[in-house]
Tab-separated table of C-alpha atoms in Angstrom:
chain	number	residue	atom	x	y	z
A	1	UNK	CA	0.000	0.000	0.000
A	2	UNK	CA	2.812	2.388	0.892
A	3	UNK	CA	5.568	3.258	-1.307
A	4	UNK	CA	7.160	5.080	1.288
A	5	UNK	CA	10.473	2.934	2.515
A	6	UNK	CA	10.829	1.626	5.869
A	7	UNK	CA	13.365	1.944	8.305
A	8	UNK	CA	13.756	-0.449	11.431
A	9	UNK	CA	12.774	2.542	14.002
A	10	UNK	CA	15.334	3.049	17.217
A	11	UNK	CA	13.999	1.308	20.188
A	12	UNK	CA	14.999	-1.893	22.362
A	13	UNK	CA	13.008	-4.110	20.034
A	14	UNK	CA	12.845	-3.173	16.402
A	15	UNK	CA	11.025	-6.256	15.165
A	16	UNK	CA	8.181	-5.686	17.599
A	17	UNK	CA	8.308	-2.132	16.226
A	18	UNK	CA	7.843	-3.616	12.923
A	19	UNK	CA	4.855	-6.476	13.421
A	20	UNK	CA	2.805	-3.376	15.255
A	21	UNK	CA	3.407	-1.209	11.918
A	22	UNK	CA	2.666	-4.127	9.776
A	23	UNK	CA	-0.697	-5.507	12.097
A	24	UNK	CA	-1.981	-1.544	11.891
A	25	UNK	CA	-1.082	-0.853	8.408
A	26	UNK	CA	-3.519	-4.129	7.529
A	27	UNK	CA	-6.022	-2.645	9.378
A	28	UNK	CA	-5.892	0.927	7.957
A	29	UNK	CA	-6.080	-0.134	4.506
A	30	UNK	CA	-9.747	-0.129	4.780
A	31	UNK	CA	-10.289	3.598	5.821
A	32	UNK	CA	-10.006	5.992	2.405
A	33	UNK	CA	-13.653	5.359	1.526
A	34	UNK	CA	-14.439	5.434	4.752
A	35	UNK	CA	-12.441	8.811	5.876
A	36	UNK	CA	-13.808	10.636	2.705
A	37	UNK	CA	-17.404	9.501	4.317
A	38	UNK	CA	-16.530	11.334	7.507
A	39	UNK	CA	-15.767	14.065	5.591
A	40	UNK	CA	-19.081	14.862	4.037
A	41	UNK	CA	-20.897	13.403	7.713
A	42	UNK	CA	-18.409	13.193	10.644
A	43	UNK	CA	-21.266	11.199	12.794
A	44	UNK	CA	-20.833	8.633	9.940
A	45	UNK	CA	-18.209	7.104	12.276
A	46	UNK	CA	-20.710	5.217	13.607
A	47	UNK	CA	-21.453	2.861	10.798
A	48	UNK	CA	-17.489	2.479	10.990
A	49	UNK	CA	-17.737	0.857	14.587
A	50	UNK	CA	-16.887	-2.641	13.315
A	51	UNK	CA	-13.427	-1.879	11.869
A	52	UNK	CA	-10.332	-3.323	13.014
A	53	UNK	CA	-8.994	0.215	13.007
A	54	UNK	CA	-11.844	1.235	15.506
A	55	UNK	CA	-10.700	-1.508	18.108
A	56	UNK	CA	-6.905	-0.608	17.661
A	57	UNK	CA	-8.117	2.671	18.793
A	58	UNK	CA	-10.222	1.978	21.685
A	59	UNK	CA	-7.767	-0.149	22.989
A	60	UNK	CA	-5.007	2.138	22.272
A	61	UNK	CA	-3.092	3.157	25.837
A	62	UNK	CA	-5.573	0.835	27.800
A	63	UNK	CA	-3.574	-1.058	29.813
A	64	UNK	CA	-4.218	-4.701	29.002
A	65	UNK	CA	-4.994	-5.882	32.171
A	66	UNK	CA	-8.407	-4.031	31.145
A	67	UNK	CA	-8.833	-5.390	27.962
A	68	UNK	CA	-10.740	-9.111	27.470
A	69	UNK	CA	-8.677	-8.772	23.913
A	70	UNK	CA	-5.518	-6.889	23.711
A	71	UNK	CA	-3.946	-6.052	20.262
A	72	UNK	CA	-1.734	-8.825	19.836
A	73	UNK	CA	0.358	-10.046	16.967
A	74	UNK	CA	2.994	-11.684	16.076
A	75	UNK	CA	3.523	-13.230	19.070
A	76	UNK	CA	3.479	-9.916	21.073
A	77	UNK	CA	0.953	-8.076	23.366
A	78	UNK	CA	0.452	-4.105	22.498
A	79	UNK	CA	-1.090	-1.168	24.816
A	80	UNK	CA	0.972	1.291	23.141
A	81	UNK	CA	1.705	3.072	26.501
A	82	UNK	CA	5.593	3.217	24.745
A	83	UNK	CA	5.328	6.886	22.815
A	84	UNK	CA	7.138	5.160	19.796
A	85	UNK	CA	4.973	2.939	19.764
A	86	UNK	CA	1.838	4.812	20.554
A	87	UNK	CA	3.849	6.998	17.629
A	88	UNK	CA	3.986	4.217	14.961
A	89	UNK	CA	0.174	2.964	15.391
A	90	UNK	CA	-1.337	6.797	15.114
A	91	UNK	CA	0.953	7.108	11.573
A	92	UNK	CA	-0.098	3.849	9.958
A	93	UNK	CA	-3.682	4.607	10.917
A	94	UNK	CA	-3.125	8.283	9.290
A	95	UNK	CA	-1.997	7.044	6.624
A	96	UNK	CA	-5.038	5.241	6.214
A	97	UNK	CA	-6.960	8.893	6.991
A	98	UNK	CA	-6.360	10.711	9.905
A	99	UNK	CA	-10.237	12.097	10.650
A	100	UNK	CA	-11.334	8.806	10.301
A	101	UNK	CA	-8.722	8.201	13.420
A	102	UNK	CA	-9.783	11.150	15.046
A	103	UNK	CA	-13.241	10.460	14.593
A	104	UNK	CA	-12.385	6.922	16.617
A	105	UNK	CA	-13.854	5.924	20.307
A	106	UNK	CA	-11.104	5.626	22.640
A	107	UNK	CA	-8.554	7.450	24.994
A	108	UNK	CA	-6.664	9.446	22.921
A	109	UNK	CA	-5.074	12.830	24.817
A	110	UNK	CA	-6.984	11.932	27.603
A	111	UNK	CA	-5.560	8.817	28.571
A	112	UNK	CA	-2.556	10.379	28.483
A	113	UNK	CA	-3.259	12.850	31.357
A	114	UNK	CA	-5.202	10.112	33.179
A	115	UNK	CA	-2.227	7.873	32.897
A	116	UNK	CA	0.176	10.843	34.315
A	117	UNK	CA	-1.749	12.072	37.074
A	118	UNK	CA	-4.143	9.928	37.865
A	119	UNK	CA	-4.463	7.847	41.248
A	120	UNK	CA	-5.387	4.262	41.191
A	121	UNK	CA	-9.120	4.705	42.002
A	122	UNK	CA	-8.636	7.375	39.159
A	123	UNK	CA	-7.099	5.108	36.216
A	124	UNK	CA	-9.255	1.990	37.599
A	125	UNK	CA	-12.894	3.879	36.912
A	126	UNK	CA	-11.134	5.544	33.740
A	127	UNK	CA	-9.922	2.309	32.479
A	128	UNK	CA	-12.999	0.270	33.093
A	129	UNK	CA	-15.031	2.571	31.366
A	130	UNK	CA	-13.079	2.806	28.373
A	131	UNK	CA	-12.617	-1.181	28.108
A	132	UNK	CA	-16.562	-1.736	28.588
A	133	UNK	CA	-18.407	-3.214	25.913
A	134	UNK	CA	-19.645	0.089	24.631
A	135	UNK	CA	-17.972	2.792	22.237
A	136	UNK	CA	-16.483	5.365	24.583
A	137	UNK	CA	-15.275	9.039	23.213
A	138	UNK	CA	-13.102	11.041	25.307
A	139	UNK	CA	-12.090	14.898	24.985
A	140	UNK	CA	-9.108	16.964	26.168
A	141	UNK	CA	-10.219	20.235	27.424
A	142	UNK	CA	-7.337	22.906	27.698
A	143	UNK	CA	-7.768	25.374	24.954
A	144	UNK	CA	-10.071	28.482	26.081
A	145	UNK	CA	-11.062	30.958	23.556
A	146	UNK	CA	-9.775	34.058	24.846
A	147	UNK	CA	-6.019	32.172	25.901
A	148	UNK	CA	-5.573	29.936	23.349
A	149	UNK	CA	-3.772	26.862	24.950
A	150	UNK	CA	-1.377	28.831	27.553
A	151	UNK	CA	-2.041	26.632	30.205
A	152	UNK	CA	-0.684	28.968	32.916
A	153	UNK	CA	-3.228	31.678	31.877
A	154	UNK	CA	-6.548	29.509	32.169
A	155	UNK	CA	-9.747	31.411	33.017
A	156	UNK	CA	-11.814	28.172	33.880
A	157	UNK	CA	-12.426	27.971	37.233
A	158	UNK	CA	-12.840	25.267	39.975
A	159	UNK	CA	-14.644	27.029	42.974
A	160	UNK	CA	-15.054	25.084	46.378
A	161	UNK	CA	-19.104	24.397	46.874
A	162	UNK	CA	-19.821	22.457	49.883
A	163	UNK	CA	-17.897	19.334	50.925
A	164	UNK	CA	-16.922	19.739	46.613
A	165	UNK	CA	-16.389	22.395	43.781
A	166	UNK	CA	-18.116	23.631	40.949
A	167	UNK	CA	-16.377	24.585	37.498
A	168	UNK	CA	-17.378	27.231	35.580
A	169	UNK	CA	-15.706	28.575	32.316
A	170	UNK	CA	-15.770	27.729	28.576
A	171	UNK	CA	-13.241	25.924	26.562
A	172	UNK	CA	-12.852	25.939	22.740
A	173	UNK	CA	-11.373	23.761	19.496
A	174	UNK	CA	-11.688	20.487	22.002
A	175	UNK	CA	-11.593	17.399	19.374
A	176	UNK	CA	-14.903	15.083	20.017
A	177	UNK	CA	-16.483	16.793	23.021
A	178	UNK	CA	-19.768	17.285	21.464
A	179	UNK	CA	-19.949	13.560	21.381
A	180	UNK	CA	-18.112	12.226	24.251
A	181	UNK	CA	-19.399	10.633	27.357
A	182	UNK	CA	-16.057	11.445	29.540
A	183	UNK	CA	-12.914	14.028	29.267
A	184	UNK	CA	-10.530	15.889	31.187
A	185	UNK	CA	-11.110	19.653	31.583
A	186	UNK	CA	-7.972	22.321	32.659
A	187	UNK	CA	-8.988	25.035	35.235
A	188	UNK	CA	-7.773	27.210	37.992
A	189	UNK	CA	-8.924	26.736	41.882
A	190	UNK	CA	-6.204	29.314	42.839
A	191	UNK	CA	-4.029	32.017	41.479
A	192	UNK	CA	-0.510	31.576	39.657
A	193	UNK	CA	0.740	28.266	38.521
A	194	UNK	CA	0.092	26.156	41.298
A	195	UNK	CA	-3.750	26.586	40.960
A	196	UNK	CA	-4.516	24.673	38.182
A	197	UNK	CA	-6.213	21.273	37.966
A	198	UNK	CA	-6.936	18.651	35.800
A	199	UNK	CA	-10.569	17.368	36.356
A	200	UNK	CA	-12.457	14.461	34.937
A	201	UNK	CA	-15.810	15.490	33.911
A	202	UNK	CA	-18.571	13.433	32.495
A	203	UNK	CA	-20.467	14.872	30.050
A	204	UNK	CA	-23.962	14.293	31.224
A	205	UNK	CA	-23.572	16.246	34.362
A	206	UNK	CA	-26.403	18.971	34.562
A	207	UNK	CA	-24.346	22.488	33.251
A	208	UNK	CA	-22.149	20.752	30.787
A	209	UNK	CA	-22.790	21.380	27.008
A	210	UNK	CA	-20.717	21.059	23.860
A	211	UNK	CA	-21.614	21.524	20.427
A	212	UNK	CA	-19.058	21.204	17.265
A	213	UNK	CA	-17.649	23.902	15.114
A	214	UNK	CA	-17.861	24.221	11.553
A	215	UNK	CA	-14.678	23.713	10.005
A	216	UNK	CA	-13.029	23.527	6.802
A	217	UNK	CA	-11.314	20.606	7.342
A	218	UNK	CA	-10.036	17.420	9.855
A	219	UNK	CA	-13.773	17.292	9.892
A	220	UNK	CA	-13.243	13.568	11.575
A	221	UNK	CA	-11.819	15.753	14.593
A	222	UNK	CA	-15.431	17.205	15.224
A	223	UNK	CA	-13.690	20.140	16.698
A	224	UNK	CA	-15.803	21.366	19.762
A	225	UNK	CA	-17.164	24.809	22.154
A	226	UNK	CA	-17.550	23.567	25.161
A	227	UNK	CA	-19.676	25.761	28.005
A	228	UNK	CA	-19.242	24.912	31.640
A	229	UNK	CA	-21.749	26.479	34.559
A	230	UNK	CA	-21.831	25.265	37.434
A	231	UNK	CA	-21.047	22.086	37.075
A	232	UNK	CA	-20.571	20.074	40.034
A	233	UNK	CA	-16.999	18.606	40.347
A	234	UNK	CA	-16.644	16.270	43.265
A	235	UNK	CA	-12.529	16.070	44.772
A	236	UNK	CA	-11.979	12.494	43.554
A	237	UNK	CA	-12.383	14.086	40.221
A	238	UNK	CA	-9.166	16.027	40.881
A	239	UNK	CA	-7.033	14.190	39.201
A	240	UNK	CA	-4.060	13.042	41.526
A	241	UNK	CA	-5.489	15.327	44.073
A	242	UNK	CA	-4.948	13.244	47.122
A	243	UNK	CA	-1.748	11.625	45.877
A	244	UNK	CA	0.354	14.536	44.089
A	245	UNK	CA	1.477	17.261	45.580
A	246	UNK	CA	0.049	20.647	43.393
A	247	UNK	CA	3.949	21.173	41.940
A	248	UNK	CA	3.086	17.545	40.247
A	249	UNK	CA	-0.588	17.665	38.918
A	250	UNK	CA	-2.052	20.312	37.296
A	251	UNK	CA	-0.182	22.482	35.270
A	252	UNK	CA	2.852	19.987	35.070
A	253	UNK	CA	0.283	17.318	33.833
A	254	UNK	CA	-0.655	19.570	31.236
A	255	UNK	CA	2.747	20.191	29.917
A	256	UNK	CA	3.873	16.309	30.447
A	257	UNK	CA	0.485	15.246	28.411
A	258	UNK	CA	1.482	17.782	25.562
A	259	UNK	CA	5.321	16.878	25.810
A	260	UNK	CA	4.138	12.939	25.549
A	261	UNK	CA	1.598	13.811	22.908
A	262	UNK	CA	3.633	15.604	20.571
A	263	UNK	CA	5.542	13.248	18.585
A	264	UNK	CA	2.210	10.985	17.994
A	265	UNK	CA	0.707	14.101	17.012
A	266	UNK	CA	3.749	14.439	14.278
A	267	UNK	CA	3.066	10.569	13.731
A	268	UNK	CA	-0.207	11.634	12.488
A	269	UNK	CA	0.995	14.436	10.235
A	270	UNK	CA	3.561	12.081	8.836
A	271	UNK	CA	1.043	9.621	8.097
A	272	UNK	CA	-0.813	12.063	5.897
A	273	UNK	CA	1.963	13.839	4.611
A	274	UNK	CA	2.990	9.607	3.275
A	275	UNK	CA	0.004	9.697	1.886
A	276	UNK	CA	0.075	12.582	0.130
A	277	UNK	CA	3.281	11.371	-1.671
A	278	UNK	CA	1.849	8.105	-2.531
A	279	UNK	CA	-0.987	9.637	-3.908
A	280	UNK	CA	0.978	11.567	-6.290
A	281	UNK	CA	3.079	8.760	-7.067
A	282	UNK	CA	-0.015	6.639	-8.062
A	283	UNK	CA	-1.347	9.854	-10.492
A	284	UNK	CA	1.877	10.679	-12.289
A	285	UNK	CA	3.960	7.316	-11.738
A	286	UNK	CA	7.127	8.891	-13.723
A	287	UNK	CA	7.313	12.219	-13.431
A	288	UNK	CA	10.904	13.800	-15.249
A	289	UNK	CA	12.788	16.969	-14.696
A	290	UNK	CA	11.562	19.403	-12.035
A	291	UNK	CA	8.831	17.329	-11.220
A	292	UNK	CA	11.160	14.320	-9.961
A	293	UNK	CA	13.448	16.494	-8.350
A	294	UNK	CA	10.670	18.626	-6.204
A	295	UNK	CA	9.060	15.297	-5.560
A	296	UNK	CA	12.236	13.370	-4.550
A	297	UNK	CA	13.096	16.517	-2.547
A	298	UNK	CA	9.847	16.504	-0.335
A	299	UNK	CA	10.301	12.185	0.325
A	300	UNK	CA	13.753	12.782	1.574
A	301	UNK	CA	12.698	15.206	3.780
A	302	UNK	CA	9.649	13.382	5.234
A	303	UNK	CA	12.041	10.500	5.470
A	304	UNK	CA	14.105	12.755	7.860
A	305	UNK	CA	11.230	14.013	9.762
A	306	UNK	CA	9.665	10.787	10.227
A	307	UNK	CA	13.315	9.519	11.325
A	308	UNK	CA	13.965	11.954	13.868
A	309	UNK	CA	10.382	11.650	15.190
A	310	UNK	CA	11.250	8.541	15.853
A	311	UNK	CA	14.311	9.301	17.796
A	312	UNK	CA	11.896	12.057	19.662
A	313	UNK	CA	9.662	9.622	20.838
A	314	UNK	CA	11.968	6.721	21.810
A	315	UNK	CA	13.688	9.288	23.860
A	316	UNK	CA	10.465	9.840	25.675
A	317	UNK	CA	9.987	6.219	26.290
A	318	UNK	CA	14.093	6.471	27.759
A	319	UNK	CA	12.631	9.002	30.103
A	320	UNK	CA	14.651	11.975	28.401
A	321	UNK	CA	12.059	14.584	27.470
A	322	UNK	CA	13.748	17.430	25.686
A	323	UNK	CA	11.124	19.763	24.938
A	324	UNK	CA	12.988	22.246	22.482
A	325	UNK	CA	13.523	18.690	20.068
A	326	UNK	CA	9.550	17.432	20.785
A	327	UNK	CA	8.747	20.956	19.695
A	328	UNK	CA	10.733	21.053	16.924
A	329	UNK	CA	10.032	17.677	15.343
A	330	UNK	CA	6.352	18.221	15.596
A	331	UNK	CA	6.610	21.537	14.013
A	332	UNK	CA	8.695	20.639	11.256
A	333	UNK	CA	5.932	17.251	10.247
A	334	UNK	CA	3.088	19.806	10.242
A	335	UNK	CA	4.698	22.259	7.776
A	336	UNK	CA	5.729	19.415	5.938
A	337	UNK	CA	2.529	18.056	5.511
A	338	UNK	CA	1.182	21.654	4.307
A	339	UNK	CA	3.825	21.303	1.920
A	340	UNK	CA	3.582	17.997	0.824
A	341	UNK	CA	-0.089	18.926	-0.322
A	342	UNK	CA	1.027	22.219	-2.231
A	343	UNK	CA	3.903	20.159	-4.027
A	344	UNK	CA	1.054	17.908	-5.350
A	345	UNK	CA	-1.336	20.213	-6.203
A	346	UNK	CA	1.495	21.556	-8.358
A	347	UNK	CA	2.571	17.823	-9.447
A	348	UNK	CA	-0.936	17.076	-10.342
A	349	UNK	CA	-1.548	19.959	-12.749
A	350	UNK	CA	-4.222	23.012	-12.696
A	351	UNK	CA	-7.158	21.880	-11.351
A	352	UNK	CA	-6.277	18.730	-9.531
A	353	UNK	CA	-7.400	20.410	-6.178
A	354	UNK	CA	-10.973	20.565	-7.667
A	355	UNK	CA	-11.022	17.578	-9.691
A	356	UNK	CA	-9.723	15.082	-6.835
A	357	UNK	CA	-11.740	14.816	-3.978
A	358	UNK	CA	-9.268	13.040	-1.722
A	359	UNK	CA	-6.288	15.603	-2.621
A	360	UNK	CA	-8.309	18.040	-1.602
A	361	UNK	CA	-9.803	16.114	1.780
A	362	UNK	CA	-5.679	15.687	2.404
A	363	UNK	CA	-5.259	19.621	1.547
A	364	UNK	CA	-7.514	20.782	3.867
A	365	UNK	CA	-6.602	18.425	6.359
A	366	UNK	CA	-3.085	18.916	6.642
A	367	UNK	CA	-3.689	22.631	7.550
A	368	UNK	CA	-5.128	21.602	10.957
A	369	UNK	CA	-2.037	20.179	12.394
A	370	UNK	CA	0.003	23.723	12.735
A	371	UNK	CA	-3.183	24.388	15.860
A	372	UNK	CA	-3.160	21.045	16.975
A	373	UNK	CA	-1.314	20.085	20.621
A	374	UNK	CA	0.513	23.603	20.338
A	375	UNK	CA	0.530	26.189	17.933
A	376	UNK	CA	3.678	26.563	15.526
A	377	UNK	CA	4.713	30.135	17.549
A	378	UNK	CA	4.427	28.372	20.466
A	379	UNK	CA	6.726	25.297	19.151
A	380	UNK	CA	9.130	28.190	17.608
A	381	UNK	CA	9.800	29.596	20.650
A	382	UNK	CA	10.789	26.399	22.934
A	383	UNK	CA	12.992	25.681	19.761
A	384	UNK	CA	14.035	28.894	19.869
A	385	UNK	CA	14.530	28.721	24.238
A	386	UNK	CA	16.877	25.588	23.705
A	387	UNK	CA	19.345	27.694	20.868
A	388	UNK	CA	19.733	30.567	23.336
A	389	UNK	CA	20.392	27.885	25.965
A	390	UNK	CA	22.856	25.919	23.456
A	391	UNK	CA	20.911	22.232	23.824
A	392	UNK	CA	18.858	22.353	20.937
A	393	UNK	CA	22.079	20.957	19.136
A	394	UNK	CA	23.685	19.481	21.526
């Protein structure tokens, strides 16, 4: 399916690395129809449910202790709680189309905070849930609409009510929260740094309501407004709140979820950016000239990126978490993804963005990964933090 080639990716066990990428890239092979489906209907998802790509993700991050059947192949058992490995599934399935991924039931972001701050009552309830026998969506709620995603200038607040709290606020561009059941909301119960909380909220509690956002494109996202009043939040909600002391929960689990989240978010603008190339390659099978050169020029430098996300993310898993290279890696796959899309449009000839409906699902798809998990400026500067500090090249 891919003509992109593969390298064995850095890690203690590069053949487990490889039967993962080979068991996901069989399942995504089934989701172009599909993802261009979601595109015209993003609830179309859920004529999708019996996919094998659909149970990857569900079960993606659960721990498998949870899980009656774990992804397993080859031999091995996968929960993809390693970030290269969490890394690898999110590209292959990208590949395949990344909104039908994103459309997907499962942990996603969330997880990853639940997983990082959680306590064990916490992850138990979270993990249960997710592993039941029904489709579960989950949301990430950090973005507000007047801050953006600067976590240490969040407006939502957490107010003590009683023996509890109630949270009040609004957040915006939340992937999925107009259909979830259960997500983790970001907001302040005291001033500076040290006041901010990571919640779990369930989204049929009286106050709560979401409703999507038109957008151009990632339509699979179902990018979400979300309006909080007075919504009761009980303190076992707090995540790690009577296990973490507030330097370790809160604002640092926001940072450590984005930090973690990062290079699978690059995954997924790899994936597309893959196919993208392919695409082309299938259209105009031998281009000459120009043409070959601006195309060969645009696969070695995916190759690069997708190497050194590697790297980025098997790092992560060594429990080295540079956050000038995360930043840097993930800004450089969504550019290249942009630019992967203009380099076919121009590959493809006048028109092609008009005449081929999945080019232009993948053009206005790739422009959604320069917001997503971290806006390019704010990527710049930690790149730009780590040259003034001389360790971005060290």
């Amino acid at each position: 399916m891919s003509h992109t080639p593969d390298e064995p990716p850095p890690g203690p066990d590069p053949h487990r690395t490889a039967v993962l990428r080979s068991h996901v890239r069989e399942a995504a092979r089934e989701l172009r129809e599909a993802g261009l489906e979601i595109d015209r209907d993003p609830t179309a998802i859920d004529r999708h449910l019996h996919l094998a790509a659909v149970d990857i993700m569900r079960r993606c991050t659960v721990p498998v202790e949870y899980l009656a059947e774990p992804v397993r192949a080859g031999g091995h058992t996968f929960d993809m709680s390693s970030c290269l490995e969490h890394t690898i599934t999110i590209e292959e399935l990208s590949y395949g189309d990344a909104g039908f991924m994103l459309a997907c039931p499962g942990p996603l972001m969330s997880g990853v905070a639940v997983s990082a701050l959680g306590d064990d009552k916490q992850r138990h309830a979270y993990y249960q849930r997710l592993a039941g026998p029904d489709p579960v969506w989950t949301f990430f709620g950090l973005t507000e609409p007047e801050k953006g995603s600067a976590a240490t200038e969040l407006e939502t607040a957490l107010t003590p009510d009683g023996d509890g709290f109630r949270l009040d606020g609004a957040k915006a561009y939340v992937g999925n929260a107009a259909y979830a059941q259960l997500g983790v909301v970001f907001c302040r119960r005291a001033p500076g740094p040290l006041g901010i909380e990571a919640v779990l909220v369930d989204t049929s509690s009286p106050g709560f309501h979401a409703e999507p956002i038109p957008t151009v494109g990632m339509r699979g996202a179902r990018i979400s407004a979300i309006t909080l009043r007075d919504v009761r939040v009980e303190r076992e909600q707090i995540l790690g709140y009577d296990t973490l002391k507030p330097t370790r929960r809160g604002l640092v689990g926001a940072i450590r979820t984005l930090q973690r989240f990062r290079p699978v978010l690059a995954g997924t603008a790899v994936g597309l950016a893959r196919a993208v190339l392919d695409h082309v390659r299938e259209q105009r099978p031998a281009p000459t000239g120009t043409a070959r050169l601006r195309y060969e020029e645009v696969r070695d430098r995916l190759a690069a990126v997708r190497r050194r996300n590697y790297e980025v993310a098997a790092a992560i898993d060594a429990g080295s978490v540079r956050a000038d290279r995360i930043a840097a890696v993930k800004t450089r796959a969504a550019e290249l993804a942009e630019e992967a899309t203009v380099v076919a449009a121009e590959l493809l000839g006048p028109g092609a963005l008009a005449a081929d409906p999945y080019l232009n699902k993948l053009h206005r798809d790739a422009r959604a990964f320069e917001f997503m998990e971290g806006t390019g400026h704010i990527q710049r500067l930690a790149v730009f933090q780590g040259v003034v500090k001389r360790t971005f090249l060290a």
